[in-house]
Tab-separated table of C-alpha atoms and ligand atoms in Angstrom:
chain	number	residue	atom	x	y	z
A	133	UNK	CA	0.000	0.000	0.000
A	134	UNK	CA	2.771	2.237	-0.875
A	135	UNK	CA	3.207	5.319	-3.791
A	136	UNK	CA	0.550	3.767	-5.354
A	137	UNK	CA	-2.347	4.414	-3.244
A	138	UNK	CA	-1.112	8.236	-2.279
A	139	UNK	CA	-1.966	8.500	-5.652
A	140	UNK	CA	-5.044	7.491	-5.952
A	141	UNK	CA	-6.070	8.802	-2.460
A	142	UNK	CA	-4.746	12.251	-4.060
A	143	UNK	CA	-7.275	11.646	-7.068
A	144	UNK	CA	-10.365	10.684	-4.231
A	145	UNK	CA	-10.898	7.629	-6.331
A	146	UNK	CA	-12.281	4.546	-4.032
A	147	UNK	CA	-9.976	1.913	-2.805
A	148	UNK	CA	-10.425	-1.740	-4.240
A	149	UNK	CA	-9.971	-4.186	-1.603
A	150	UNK	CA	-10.413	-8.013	-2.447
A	151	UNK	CA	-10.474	-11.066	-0.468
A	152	UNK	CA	-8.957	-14.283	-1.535
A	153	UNK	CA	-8.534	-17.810	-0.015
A	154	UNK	CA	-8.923	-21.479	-1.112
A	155	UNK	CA	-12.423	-22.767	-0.553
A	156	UNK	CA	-13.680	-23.011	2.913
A	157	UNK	CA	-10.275	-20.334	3.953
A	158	UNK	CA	-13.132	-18.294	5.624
A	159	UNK	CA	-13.178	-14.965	3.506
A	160	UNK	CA	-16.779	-14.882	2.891
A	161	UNK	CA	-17.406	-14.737	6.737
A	162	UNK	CA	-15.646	-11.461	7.084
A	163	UNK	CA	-16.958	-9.421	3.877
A	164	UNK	CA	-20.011	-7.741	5.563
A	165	UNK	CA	-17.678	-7.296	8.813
A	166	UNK	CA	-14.767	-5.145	6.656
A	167	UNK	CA	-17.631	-3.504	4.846
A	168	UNK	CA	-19.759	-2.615	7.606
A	169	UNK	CA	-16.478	-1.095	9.818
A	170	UNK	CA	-16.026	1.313	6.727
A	171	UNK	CA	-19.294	1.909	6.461
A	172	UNK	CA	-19.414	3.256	9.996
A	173	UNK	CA	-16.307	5.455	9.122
A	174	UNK	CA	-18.192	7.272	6.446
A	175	UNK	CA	-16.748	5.461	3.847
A	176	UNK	CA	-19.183	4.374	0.711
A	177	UNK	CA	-18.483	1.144	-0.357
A	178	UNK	CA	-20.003	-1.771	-2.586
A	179	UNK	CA	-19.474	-5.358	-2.387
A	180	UNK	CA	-19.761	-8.008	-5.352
A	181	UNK	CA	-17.533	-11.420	-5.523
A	182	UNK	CA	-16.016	-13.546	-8.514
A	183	UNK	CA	-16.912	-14.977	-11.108
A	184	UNK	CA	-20.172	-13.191	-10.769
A	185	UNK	CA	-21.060	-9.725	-9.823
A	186	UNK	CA	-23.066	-8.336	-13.115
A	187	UNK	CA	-26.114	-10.501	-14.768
A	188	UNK	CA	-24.062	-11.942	-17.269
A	189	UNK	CA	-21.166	-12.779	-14.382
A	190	UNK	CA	-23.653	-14.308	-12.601
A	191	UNK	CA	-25.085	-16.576	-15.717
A	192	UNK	CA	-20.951	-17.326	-16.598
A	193	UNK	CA	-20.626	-18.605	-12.538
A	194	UNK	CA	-23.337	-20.572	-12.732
A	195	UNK	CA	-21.400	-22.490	-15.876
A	196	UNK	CA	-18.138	-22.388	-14.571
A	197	UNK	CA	-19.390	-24.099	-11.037
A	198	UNK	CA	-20.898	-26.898	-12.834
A	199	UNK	CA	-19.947	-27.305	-16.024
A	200	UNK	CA	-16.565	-29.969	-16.963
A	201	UNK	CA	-14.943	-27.773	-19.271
A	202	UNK	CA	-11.124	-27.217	-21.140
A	203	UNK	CA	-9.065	-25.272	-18.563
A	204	UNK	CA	-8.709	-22.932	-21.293
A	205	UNK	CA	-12.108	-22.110	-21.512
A	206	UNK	CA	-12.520	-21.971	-17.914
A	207	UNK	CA	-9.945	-19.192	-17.819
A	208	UNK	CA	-11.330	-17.213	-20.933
A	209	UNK	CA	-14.662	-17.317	-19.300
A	210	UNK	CA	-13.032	-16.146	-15.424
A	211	UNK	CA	-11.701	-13.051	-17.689
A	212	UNK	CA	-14.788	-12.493	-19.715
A	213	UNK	CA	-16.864	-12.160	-16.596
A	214	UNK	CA	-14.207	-9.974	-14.659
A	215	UNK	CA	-14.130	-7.831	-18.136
A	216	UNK	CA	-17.841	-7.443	-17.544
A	217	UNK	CA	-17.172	-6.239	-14.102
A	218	UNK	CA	-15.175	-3.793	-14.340
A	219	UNK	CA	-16.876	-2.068	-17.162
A	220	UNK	CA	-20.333	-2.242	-15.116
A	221	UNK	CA	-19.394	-2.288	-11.029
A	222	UNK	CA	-15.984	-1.693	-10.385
A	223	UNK	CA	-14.517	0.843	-12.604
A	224	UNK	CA	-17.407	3.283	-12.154
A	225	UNK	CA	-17.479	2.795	-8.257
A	226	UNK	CA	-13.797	3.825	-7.782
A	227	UNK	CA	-14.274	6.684	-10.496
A	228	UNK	CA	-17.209	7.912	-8.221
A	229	UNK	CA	-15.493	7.599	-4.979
A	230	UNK	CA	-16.805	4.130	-3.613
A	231	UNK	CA	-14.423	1.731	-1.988
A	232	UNK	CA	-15.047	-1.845	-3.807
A	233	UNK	CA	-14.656	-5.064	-1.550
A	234	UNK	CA	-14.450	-8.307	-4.244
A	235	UNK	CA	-14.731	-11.539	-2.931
A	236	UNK	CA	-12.250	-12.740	-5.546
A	237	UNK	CA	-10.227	-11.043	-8.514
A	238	UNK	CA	-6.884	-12.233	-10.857
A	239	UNK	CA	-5.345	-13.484	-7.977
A	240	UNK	CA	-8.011	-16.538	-7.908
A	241	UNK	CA	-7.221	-16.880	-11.758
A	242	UNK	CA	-3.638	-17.101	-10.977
A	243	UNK	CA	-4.265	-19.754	-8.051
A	244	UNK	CA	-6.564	-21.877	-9.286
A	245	UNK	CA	-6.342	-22.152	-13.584
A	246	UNK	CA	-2.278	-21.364	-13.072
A	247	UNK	CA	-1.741	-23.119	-9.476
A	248	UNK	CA	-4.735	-25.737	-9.378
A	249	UNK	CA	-5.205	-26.900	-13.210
A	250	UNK	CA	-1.595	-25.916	-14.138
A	251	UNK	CA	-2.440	-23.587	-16.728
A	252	UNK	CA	1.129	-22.005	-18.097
A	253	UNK	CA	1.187	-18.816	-15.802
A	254	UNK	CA	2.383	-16.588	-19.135
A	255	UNK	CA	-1.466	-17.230	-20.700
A	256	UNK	CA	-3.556	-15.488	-17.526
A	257	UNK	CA	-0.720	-12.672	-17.633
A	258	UNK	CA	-1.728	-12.311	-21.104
A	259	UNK	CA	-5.185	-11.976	-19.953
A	260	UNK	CA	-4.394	-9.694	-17.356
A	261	UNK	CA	-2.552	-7.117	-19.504
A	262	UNK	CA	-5.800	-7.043	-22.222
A	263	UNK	CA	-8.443	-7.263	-19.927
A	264	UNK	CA	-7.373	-5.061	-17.064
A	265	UNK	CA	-3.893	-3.723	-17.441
A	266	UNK	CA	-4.084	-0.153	-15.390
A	267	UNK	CA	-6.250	-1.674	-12.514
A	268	UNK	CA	-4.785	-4.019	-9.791
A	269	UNK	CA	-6.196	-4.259	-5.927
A	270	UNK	CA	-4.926	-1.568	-3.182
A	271	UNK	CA	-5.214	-4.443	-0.737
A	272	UNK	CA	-5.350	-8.360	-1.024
A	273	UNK	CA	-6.492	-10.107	2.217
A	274	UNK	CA	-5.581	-13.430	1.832
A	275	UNK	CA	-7.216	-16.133	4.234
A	276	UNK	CA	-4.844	-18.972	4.812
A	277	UNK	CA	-5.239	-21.977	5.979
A	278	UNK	CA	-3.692	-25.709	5.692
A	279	UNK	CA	-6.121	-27.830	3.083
A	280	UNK	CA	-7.389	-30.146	5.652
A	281	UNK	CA	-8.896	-27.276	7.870
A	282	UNK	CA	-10.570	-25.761	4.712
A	283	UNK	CA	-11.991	-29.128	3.505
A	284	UNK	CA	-13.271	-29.553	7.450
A	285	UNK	CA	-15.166	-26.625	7.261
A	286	UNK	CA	-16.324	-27.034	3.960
A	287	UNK	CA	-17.875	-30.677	4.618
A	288	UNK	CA	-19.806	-29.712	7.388
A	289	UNK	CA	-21.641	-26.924	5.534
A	290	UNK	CA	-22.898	-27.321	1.838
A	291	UNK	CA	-23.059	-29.557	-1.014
A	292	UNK	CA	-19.764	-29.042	-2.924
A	293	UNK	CA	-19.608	-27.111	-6.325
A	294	UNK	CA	-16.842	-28.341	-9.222
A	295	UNK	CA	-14.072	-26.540	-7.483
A	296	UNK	CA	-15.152	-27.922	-3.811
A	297	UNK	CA	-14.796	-31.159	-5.280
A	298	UNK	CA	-10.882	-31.584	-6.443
A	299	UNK	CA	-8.475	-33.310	-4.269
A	300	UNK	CA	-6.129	-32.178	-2.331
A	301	UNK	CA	-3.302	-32.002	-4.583
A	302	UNK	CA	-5.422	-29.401	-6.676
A	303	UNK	CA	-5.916	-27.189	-3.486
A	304	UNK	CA	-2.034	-27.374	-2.412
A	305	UNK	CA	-1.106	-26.415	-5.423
A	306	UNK	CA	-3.685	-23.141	-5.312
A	307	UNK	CA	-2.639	-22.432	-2.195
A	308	UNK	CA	1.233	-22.419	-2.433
A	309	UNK	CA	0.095	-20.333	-6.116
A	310	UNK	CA	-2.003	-17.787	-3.786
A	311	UNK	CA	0.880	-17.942	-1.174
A	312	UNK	CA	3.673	-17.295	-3.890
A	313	UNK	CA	1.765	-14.339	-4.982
A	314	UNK	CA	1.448	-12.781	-1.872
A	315	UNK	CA	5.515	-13.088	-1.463
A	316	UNK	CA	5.629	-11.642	-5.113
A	317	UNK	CA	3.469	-8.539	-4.497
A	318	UNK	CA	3.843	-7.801	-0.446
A	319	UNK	CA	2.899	-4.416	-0.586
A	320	UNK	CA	-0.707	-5.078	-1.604
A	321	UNK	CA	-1.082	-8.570	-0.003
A	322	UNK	CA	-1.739	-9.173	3.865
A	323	UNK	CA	-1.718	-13.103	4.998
A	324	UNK	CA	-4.325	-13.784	7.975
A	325	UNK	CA	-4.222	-16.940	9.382
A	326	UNK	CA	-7.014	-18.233	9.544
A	327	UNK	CA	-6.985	-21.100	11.611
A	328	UNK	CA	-7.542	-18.662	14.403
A	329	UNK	CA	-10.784	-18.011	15.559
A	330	UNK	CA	-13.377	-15.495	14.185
A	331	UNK	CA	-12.864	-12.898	16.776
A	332	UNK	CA	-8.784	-13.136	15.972
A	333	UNK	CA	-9.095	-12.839	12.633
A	334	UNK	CA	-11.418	-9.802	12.537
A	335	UNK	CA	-9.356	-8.354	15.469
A	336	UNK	CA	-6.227	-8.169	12.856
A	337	UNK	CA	-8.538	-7.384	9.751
A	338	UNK	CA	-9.440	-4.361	12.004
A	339	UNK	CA	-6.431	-3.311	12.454
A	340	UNK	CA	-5.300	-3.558	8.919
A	341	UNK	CA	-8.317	-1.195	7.928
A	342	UNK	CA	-7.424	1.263	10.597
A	343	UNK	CA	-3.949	1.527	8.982
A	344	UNK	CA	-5.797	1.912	5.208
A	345	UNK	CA	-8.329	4.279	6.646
A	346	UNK	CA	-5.232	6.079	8.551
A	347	UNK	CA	-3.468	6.936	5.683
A	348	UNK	CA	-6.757	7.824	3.435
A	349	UNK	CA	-6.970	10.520	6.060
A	350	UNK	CA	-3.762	11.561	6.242
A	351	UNK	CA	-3.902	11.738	2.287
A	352	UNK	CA	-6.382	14.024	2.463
A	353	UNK	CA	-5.382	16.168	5.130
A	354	UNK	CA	-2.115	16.836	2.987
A	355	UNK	CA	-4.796	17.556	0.046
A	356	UNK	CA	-6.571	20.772	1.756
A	357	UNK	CA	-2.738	22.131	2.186
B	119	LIG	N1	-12.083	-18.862	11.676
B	119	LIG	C1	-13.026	-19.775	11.548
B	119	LIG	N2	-13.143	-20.766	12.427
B	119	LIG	C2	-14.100	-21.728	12.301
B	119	LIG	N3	-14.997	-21.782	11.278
B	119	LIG	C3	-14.919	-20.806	10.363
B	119	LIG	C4	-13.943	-19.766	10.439
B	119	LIG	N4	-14.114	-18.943	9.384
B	119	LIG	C5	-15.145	-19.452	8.670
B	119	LIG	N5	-15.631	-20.560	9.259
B	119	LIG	C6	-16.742	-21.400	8.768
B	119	LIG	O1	-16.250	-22.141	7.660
B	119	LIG	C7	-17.245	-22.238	6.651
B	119	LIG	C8	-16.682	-21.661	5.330
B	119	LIG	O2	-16.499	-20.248	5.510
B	119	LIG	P1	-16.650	-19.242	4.300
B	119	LIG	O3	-17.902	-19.526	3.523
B	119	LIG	O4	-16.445	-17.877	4.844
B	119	LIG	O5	-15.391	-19.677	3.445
B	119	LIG	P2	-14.906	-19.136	2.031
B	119	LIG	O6	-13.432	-19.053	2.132
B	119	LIG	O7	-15.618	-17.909	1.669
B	119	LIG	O8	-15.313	-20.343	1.099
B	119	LIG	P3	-15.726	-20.289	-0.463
B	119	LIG	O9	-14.634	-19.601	-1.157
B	119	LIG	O10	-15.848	-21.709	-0.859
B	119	LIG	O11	-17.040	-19.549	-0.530
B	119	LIG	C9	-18.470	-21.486	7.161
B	119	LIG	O12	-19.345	-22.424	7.756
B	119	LIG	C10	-17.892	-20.569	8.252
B	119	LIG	O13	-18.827	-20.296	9.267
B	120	LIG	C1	-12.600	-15.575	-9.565
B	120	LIG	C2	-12.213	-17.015	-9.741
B	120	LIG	C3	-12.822	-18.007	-9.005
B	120	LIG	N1	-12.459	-19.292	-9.174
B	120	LIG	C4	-13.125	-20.336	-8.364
B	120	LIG	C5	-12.771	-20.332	-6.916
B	120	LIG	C6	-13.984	-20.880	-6.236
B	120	LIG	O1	-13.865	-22.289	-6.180
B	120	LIG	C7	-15.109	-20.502	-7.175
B	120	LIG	C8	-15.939	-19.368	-6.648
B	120	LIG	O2	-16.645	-19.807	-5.544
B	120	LIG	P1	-16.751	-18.920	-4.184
B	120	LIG	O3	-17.496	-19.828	-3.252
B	120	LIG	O4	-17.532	-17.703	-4.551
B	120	LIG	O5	-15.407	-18.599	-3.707
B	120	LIG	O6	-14.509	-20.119	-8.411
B	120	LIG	C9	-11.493	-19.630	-10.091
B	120	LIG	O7	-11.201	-20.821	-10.260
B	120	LIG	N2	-10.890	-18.646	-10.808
B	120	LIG	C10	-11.213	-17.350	-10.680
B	120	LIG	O8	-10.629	-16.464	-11.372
């Protein structure tokens, strides 16, 4: 969160904050919690998840969570739904000032088609540069945990989509993909563990959102100077 977002604070655009994890990580849980403590700060902000988020993303998800399809395709259709999304929900929110909380962006591209299915890494960053090359997250919150925890949790609570249902070596491999990224890009990525309980988690998320909301301030205090 370095040079970067001055910028962008400088221009009042929103923030884009996304939240990554392997299935059953325990992202989902703390969307409404991040949203709702910027909410209370005054802060507008929308919240929409991957693939998905626009009537056609949500038509593509339903495909790519059931369908048996070439990992190609499933990759050209991950991009064709984010392109949709950005043109319709996210680009316009951060040119009008909202903050934009994704469950899921790239990154799950990169961990799951490149990490999971072993798609050559070279093709999504193809598909990155055409499809959003100026845009990239402020922050990454990235919910770790070991694939047996994750696979725990995710037993106990709903029938399993496509994804749900690889085995393990599919998962470790998008995990160590997710985990390699975050090494790659540390100034946007934060890794929670979260093995810990709910309260510990959203204890550190808090924090982490005090220090974005910290320096939006301080960004615009230097602004009326
Ligand atoms: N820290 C935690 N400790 C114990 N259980 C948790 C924790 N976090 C989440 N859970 C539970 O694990 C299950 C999966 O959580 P959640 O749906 O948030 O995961 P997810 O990472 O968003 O999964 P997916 O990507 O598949 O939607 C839920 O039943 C949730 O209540
Ligand atoms: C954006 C994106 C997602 N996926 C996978 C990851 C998950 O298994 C599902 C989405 O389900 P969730 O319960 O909403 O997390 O889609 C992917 O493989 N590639 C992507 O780019």
């Amino acid at each position: 969160m370095g040079d970067q977002l001055g910028n962008k604070l400088d221009n009042q655009a929103g923030l884009f904050i996304t939240f990554e994890g392997i299935d059953g990580a325990g992202k989902s849980t703390h969307i409404s919690f991040v949203a709702d403590a910027l909410r209370r700060r005054g802060v507008n902000v929308v919240t929409t998840r991957e693939p998905g988020g626009t009537a056609l993303g949500e038509t593509l998800r339903g495909l790519l969570l059931n369908e048996k399809m070439h990992l190609e395709t499933e990759a050209l259709l991950m991009f064709a739904a984010r392109r949709e999304h950005i043109a319709q929900v996210i680009q316009p929110a951060l040119d009008a000032g909202t903050w934009v909380i994704s469950d899921r962006f790239t990154d799950a591209s990169f961990a799951y088609q490149g990490g999971g299915r072993k798609l050559d890494l070279s093709k999504l960053n193809v598909l990155e540069q055409w499809v959003h090359p100026h845009l990239q997250p402020d922050l990454t919150l990235l919910f770790d945990v070991p694939i047996d925890v994750a696979r725990t949790r995710l037993d106990a609570t709903r029938i399993l989509d496509k994804f749900e249902q690889e085995q393990s070596d599919f998962f470790t491999n998008t995990r160590n993909e997710y985990l390699r990224r975050a090494a790659e890009f540390p100034q946007r990525f934060r890794v929670i563990d979260s093995t810990r309980s709910i309260a510990a988690i959203q204890q550190e998320i808090s924090e982490i959102i005090d220090a974005l909301c910290k320096q939006a301030a301080r960004s615009d205090l230097n602004d009326s100077h």
